[in-house]
mmCIF file of C-alpha atoms and ligand atoms in Angstrom:
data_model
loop_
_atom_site.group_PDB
_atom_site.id
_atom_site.type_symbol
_atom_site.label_atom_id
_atom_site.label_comp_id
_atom_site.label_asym_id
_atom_site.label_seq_id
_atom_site.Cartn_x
_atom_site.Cartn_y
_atom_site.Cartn_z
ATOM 1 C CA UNK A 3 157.620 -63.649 222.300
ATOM 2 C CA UNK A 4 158.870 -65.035 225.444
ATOM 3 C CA UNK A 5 155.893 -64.559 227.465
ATOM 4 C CA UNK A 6 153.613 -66.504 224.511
ATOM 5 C CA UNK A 7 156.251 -69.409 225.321
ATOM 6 C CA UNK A 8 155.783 -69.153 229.279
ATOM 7 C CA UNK A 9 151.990 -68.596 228.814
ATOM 8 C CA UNK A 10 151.850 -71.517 225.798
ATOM 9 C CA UNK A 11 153.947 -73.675 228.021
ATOM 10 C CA UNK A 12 151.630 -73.259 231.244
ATOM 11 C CA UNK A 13 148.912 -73.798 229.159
ATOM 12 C CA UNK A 14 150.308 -77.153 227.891
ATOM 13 C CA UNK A 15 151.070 -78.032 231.526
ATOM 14 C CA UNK A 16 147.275 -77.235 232.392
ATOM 15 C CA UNK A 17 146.198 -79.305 229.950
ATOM 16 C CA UNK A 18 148.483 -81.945 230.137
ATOM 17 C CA UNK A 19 147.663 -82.345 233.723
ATOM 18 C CA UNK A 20 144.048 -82.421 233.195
ATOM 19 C CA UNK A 21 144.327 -85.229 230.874
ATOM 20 C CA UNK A 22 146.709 -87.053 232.538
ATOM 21 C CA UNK A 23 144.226 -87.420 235.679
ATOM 22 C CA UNK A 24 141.519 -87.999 233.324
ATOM 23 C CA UNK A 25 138.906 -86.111 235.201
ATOM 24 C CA UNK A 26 135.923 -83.834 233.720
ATOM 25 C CA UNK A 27 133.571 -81.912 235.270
ATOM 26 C CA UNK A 28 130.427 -84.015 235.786
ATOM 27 C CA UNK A 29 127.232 -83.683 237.582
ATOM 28 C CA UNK A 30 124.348 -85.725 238.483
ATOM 29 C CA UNK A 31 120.884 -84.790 239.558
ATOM 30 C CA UNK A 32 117.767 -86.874 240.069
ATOM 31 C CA UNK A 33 114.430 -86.877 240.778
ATOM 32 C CA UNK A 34 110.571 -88.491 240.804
ATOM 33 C CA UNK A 35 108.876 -87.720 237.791
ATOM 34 C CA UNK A 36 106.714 -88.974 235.462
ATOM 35 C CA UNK A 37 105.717 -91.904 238.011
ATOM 36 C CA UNK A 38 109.821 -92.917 238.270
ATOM 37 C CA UNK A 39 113.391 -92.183 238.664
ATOM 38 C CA UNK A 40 114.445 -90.238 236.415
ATOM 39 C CA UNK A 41 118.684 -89.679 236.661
ATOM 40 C CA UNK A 42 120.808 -86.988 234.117
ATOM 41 C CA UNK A 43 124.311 -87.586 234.068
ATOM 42 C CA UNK A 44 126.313 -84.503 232.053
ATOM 43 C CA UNK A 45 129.674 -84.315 231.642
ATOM 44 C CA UNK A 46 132.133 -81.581 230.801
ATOM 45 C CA UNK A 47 131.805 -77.816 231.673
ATOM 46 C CA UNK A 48 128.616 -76.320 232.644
ATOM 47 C CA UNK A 49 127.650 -79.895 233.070
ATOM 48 C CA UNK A 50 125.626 -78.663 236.456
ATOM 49 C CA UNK A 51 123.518 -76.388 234.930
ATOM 50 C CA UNK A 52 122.225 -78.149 231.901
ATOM 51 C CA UNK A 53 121.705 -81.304 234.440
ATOM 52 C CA UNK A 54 119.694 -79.500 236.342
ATOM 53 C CA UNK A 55 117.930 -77.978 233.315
ATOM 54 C CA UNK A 56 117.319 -81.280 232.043
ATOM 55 C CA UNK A 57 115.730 -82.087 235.151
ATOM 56 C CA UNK A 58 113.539 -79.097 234.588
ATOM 57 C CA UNK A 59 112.372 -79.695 231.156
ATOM 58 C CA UNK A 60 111.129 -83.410 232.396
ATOM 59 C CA UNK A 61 109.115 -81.422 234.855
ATOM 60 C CA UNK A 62 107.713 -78.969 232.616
ATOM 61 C CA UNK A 63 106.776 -81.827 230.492
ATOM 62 C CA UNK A 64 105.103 -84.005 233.460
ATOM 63 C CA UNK A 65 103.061 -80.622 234.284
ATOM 64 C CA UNK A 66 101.632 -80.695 230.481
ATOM 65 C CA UNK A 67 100.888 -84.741 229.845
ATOM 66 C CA UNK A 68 100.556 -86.306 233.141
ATOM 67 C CA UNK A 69 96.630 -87.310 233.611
ATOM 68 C CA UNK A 70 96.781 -87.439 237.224
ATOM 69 C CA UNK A 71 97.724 -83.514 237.229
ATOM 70 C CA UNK A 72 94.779 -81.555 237.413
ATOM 71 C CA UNK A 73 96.172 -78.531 235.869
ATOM 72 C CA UNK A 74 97.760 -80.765 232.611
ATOM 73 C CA UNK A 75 96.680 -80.216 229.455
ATOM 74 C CA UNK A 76 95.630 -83.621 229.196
ATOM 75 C CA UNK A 77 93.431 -83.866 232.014
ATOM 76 C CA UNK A 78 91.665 -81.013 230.539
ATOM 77 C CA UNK A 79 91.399 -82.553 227.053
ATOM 78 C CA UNK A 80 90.173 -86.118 229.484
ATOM 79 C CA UNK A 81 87.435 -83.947 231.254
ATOM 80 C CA UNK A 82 86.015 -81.607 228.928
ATOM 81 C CA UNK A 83 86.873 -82.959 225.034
ATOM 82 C CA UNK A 84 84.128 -84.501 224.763
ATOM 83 C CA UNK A 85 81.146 -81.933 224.355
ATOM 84 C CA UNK A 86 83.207 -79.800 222.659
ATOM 85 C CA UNK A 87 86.939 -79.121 221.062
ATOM 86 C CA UNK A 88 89.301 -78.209 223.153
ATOM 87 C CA UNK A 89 91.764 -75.746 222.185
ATOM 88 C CA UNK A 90 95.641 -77.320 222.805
ATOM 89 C CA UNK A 91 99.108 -75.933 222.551
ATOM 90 C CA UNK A 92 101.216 -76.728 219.890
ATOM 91 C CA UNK A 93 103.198 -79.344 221.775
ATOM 92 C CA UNK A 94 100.400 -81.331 223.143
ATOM 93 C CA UNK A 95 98.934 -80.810 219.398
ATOM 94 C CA UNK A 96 102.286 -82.366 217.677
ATOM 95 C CA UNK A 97 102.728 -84.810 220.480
ATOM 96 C CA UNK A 98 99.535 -86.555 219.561
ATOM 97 C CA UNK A 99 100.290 -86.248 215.922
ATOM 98 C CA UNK A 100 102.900 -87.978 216.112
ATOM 99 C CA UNK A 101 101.576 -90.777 218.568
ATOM 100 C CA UNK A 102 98.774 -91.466 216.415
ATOM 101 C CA UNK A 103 100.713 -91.973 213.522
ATOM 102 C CA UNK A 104 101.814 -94.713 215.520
ATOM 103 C CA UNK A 105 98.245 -95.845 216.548
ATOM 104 C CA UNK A 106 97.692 -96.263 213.107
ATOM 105 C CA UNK A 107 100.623 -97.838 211.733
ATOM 106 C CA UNK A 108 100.535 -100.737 214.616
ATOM 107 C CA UNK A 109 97.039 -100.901 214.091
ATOM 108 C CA UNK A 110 96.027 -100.535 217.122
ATOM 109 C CA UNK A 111 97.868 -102.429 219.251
ATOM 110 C CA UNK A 112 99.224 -98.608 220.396
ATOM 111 C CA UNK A 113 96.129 -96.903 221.452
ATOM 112 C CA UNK A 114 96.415 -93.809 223.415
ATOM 113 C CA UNK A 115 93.073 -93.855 224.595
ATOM 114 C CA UNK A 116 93.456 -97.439 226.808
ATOM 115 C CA UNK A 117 93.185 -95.284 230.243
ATOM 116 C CA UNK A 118 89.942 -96.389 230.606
ATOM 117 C CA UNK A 119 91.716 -99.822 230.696
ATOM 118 C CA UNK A 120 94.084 -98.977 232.447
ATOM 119 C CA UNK A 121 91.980 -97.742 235.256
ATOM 120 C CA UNK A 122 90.199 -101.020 235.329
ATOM 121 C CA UNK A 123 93.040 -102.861 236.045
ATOM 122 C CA UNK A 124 94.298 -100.645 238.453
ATOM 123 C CA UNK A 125 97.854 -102.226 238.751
ATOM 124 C CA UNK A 126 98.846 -99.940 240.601
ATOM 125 C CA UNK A 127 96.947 -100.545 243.793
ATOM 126 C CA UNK A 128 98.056 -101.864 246.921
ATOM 127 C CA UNK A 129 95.483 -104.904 246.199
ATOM 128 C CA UNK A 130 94.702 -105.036 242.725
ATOM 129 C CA UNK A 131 92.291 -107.782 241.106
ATOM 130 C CA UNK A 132 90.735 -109.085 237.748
ATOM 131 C CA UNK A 133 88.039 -107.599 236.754
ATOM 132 C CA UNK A 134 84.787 -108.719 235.693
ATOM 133 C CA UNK A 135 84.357 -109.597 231.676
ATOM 134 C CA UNK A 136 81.510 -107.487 231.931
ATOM 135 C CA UNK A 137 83.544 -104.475 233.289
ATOM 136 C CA UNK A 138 86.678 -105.020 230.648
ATOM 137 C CA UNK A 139 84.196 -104.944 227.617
ATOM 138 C CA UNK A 140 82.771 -101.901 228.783
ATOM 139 C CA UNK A 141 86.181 -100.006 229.292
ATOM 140 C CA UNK A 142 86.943 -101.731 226.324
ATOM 141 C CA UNK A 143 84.033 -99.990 223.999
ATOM 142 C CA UNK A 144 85.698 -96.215 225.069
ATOM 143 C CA UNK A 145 89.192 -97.559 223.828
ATOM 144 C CA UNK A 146 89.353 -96.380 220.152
ATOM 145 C CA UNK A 147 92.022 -93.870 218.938
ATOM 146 C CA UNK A 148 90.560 -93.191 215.518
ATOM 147 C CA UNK A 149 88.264 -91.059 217.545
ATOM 148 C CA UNK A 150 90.753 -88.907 218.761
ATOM 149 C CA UNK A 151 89.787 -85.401 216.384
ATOM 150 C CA UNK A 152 92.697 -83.421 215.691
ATOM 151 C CA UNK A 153 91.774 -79.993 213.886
ATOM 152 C CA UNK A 154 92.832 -76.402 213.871
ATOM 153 C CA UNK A 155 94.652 -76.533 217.414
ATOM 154 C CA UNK A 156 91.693 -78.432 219.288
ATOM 155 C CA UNK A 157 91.576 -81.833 220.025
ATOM 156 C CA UNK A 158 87.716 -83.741 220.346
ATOM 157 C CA UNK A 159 87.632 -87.301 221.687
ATOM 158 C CA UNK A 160 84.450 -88.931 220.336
ATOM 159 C CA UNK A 161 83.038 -90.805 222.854
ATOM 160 C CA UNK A 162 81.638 -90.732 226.272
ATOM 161 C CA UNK A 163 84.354 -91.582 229.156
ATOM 162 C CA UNK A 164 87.258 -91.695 226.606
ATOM 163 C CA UNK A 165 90.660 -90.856 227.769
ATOM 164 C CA UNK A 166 93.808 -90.128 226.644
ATOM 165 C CA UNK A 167 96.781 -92.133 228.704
ATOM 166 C CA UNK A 168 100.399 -91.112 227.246
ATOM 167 C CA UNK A 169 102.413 -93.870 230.051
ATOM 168 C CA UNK A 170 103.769 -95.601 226.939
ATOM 169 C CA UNK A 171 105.148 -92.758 224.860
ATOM 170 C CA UNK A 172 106.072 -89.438 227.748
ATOM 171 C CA UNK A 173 109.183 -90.851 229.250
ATOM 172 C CA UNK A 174 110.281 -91.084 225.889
ATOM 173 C CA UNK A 175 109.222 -87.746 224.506
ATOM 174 C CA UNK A 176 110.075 -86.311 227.914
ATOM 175 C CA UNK A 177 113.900 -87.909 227.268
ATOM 176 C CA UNK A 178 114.241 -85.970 223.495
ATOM 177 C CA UNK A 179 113.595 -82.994 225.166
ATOM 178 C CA UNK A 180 116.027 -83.011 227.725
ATOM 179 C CA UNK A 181 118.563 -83.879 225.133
ATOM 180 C CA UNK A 182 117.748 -80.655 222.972
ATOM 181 C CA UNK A 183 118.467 -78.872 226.448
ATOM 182 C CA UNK A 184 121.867 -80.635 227.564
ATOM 183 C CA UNK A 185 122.784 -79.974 223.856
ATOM 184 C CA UNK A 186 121.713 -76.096 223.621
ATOM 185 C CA UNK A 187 123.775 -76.050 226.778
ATOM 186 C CA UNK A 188 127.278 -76.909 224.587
ATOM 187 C CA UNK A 189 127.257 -80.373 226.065
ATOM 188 C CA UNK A 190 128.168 -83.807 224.197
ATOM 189 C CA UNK A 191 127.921 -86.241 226.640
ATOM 190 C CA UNK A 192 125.453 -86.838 228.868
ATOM 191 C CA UNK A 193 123.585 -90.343 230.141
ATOM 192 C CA UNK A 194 119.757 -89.795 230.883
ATOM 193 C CA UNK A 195 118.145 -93.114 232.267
ATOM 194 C CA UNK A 196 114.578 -91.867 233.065
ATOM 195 C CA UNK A 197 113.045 -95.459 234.754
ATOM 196 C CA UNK A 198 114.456 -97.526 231.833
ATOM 197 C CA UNK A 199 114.279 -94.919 228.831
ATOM 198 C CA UNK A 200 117.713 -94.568 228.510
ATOM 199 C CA UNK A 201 119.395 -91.530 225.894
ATOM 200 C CA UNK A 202 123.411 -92.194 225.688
ATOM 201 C CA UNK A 203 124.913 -88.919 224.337
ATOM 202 C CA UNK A 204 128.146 -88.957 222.823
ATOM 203 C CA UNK A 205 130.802 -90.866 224.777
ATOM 204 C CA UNK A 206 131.322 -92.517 228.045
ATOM 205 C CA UNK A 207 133.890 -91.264 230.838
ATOM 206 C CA UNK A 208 136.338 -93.702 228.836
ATOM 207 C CA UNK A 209 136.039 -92.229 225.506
ATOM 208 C CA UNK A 210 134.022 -95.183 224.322
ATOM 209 C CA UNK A 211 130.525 -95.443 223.321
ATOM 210 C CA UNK A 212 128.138 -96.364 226.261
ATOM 211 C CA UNK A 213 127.371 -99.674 227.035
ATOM 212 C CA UNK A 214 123.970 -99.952 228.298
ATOM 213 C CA UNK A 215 122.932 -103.627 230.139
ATOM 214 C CA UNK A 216 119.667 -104.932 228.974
ATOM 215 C CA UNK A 217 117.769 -106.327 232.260
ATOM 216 C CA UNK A 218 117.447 -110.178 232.577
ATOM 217 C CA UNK A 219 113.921 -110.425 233.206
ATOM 218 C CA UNK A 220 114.289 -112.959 235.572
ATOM 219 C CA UNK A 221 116.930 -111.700 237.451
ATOM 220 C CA UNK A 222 117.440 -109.320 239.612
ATOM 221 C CA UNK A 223 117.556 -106.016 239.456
ATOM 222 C CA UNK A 224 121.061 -104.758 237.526
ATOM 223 C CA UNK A 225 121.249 -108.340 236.334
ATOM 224 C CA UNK A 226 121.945 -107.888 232.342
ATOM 225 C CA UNK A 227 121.569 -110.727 229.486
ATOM 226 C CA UNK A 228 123.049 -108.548 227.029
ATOM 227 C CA UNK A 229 125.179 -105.208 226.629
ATOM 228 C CA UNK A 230 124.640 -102.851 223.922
ATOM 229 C CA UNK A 231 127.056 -99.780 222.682
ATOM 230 C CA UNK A 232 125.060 -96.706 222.462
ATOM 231 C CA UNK A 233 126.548 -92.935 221.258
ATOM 232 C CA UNK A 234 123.940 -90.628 220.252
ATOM 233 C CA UNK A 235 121.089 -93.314 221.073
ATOM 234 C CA UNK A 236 118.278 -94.664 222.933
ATOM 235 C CA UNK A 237 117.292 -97.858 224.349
ATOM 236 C CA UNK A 238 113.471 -98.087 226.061
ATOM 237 C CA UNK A 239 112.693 -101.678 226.992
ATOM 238 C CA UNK A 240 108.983 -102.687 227.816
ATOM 239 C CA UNK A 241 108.563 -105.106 230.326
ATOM 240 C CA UNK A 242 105.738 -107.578 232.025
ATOM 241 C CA UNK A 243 108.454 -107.911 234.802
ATOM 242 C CA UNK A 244 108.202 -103.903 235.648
ATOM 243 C CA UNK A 245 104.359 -103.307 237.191
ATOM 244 C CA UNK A 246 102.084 -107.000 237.901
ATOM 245 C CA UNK A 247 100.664 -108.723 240.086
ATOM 246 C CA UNK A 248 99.269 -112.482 239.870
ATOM 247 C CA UNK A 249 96.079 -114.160 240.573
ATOM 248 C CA UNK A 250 95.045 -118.080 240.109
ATOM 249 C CA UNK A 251 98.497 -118.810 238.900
ATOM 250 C CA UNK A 252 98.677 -116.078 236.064
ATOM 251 C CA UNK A 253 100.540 -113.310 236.032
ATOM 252 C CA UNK A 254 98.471 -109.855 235.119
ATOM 253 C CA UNK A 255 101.120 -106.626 233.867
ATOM 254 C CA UNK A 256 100.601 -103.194 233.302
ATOM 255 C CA UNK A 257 100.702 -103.384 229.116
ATOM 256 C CA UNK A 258 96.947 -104.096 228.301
ATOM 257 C CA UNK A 259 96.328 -105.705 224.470
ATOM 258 C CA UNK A 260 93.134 -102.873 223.168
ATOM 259 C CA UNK A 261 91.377 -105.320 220.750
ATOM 260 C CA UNK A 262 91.203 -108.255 224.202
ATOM 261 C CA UNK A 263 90.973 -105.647 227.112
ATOM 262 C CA UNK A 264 93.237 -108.032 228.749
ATOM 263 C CA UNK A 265 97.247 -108.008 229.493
ATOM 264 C CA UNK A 266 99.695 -108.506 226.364
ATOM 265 C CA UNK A 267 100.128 -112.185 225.766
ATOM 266 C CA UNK A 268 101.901 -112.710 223.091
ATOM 267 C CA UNK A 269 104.616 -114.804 224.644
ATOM 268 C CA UNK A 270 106.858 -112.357 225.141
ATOM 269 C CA UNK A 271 108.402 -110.560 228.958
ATOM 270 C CA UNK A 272 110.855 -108.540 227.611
ATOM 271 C CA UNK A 273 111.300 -106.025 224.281
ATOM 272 C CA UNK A 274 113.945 -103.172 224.034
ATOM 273 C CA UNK A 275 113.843 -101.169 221.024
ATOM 274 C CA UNK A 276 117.405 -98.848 220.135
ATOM 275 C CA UNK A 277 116.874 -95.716 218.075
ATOM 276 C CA UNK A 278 117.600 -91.833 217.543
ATOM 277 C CA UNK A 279 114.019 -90.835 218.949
ATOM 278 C CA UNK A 280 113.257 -92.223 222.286
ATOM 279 C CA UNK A 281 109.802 -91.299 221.723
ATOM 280 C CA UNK A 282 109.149 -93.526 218.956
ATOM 281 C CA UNK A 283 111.143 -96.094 220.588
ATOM 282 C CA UNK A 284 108.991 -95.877 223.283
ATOM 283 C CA UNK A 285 105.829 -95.902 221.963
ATOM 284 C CA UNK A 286 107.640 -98.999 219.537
ATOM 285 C CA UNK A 287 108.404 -101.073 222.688
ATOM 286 C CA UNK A 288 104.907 -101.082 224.193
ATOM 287 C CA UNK A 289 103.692 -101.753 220.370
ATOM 288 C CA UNK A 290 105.741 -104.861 220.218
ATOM 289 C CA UNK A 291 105.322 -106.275 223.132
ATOM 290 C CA UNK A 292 101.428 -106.151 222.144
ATOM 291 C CA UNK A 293 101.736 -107.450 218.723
ATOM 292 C CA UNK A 294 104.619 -109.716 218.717
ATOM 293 C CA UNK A 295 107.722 -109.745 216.830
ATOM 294 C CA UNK A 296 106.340 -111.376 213.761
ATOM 295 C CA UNK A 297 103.883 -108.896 212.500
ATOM 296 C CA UNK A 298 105.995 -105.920 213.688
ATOM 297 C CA UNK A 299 108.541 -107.230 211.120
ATOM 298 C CA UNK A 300 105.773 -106.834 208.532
ATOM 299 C CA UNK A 301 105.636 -102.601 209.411
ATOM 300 C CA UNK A 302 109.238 -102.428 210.216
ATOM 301 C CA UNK A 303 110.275 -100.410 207.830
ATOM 302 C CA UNK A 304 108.077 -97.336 208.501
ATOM 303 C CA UNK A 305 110.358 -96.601 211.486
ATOM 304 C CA UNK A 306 113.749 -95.163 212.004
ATOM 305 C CA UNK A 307 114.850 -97.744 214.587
ATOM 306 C CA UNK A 308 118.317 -99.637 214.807
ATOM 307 C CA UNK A 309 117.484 -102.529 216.018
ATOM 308 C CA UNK A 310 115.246 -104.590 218.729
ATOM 309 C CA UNK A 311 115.560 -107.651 221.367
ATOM 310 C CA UNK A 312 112.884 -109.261 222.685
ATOM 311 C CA UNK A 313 112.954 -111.723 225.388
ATOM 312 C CA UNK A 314 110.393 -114.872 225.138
ATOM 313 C CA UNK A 315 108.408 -116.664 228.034
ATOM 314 C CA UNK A 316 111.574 -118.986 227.927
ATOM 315 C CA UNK A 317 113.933 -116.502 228.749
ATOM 316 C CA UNK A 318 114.938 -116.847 224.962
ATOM 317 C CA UNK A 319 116.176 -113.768 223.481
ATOM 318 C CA UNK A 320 115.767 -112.379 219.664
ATOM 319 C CA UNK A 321 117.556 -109.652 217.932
ATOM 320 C CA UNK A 322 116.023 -107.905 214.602
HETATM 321 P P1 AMP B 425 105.697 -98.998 228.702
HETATM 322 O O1 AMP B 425 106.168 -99.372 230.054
HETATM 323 O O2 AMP B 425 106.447 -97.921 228.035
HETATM 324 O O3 AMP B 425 105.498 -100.163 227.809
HETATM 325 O O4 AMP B 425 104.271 -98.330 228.887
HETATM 326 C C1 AMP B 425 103.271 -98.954 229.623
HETATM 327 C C2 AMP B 425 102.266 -97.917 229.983
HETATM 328 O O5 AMP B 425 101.626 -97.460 228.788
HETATM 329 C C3 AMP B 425 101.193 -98.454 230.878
HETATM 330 O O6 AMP B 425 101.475 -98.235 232.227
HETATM 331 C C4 AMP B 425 99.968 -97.676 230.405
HETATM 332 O O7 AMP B 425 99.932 -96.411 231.021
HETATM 333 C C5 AMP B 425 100.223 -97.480 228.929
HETATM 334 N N1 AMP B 425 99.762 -98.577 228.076
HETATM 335 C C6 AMP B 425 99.441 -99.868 228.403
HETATM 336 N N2 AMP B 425 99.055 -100.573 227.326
HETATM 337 C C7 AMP B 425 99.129 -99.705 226.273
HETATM 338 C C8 AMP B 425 98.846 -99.824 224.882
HETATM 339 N N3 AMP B 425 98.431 -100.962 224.331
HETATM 340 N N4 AMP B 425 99.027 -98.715 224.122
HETATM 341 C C9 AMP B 425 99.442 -97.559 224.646
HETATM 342 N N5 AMP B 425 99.722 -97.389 225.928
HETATM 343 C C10 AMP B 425 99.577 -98.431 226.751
HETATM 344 MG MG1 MG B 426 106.871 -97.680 225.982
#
């Protein structure tokens, strides 16, 4: 009986003393995937291991939907599903699933066949220019995702030089997953930011739910307009401010409107979307920004999203 006390009262002292200086076991890792920083912060014990497992899973999803890899699944289905089906795993099959669902219900203003578009533009490059109306219409005429032929574990894209281009929907997808693996590793809390896809899990060092800035457009970097409390959420913000470059006076950004061929303009710089699945709410994001707020409202309801914020060419912002 003594010995319970001594070892009960040790215990207490253990505990008490690890409370009192407040301090769990946390780990960070990061690293350049999926064309950005991607940073997992896990907290509590074994918080090491399922950071750096986290950081694994974003990699094994990179190696799978990144176009640019030659060995992805995806830049097999962009270089040989065309003359023929080609057979896909069961990821990349309920990946696409799921993204055209959202194709459909935003009516195209989500098309995951705009790389031909986007490799027009070219934003990317170190000297990147507006191209011809000639050259948009014909990248334009192999954008079309109702050609995109899912059947029996194959996918077919029906016409010549079409290409699938998942930029607006992996760092979401990619961010799910690593939350399954941070969870299967016993841990509650966790903060994945993976280049502006953020995932808040559980609480924050103080207990509280996350607060998660929103990025003033047109400030600086770290410069917030607004704070949101996040636990067991995500936040993906899509943003003309992120990838552009200007020419005669306009400005020219990375999220391309599929029925124009040219950049999203529908007055907007700035949408975040807050939900359970970062994938949707990445895919959601992009969708907005394309179609506006006003007929977004009108589809709303077929999502599972808490709310969104978009910011205006005035710097105006909007919560719905
Ligand atoms: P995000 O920053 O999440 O809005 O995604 C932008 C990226 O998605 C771009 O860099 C393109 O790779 C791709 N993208 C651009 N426009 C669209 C669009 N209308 N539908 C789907 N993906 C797009
Ligand atoms: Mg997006």
């Amino acid at each position: 009986m003594k010995t319970k006390i001594v070892a009960l009262t040790v215990l207490t002292a253990l505990c008490m003393s690890l409370c009192s200086c407040g301090k769990v076991e946390k780990s960070t890792q990061t690293a350049l995937l999926l064309d950005t920083i991607v940073s997992v912060t896990c907290y509590g014990e074994g918080s090491d291991e399922a950071a750096n497992a986290a950081i694994d899973e974003i990699k094994r999803i990179e190696a799978i939907f990144s176009p640019y890899i030659e060995t992805s699944e995806i830049y097999n289905i962009n270089h040989n599903a065309h003359s023929a089906p080609v057979k896909s795993s069961a990821e990349v099959m309920s990946v696409l699933k799921e993204a055209l669902r959202i194709c459909a219900l935003t009516d195209g203003a989500f098309d995951i066949t705009i790389k031909p578009l986007v490799d027009l533009w070219n934003i990317k490059a170190e000297n990147p220019s507006v191209p011809s109306p000639d050259a948009i219409a014909e990248a334009k005429s192999k954008v079309d995702w109702t050609k995109v032929e899912l059947s029996d574990g194959t996918v077919r894209l029906g016409a010549e030089g079409m290409m699938l281009d998942l930029g607006g929907a992996a760092k979401g997808y990619a961010a799910d997953c690593a939350v399954k693996v941070i969870r299967d590793h016993g841990i509650k809390d966790a903060i994945l930011d993976l280049g502006g896809n953020v995932y808040a899990m559980g609480s924050s060092e103080k207990g509280t739910p996350w607060r998660i800035g929103l990025q003033d457009p047109g400030g600086q970097r770290g410069e917030y307009f607004k704070a949101e409390e996040l636990s067991d959420l995500s936040c993906v913000t899509s943003g003309s401010y992120e990838r552009y470059f200007e020419s005669g006076g306009r400005i020219y950004h990375h999220i391309i409107n599929p029925k124009t061929g040219y950049c999203a303009d529908e007055g907007l710089i700035s949408v975040s979307v807050i939900g359970k699945s970062s994938f949707e709410a990445d895919m959601l994001s992009t969708a907005i920004f394309v179609m506006g707020a006003e007929k977004f409202e009108k589809i709303k309801d077929n999502f599972d999203i808490v709310k969104y914020i978009t910011v205006d060419k005035t710097n105006n912002w909007k919560e719905y």
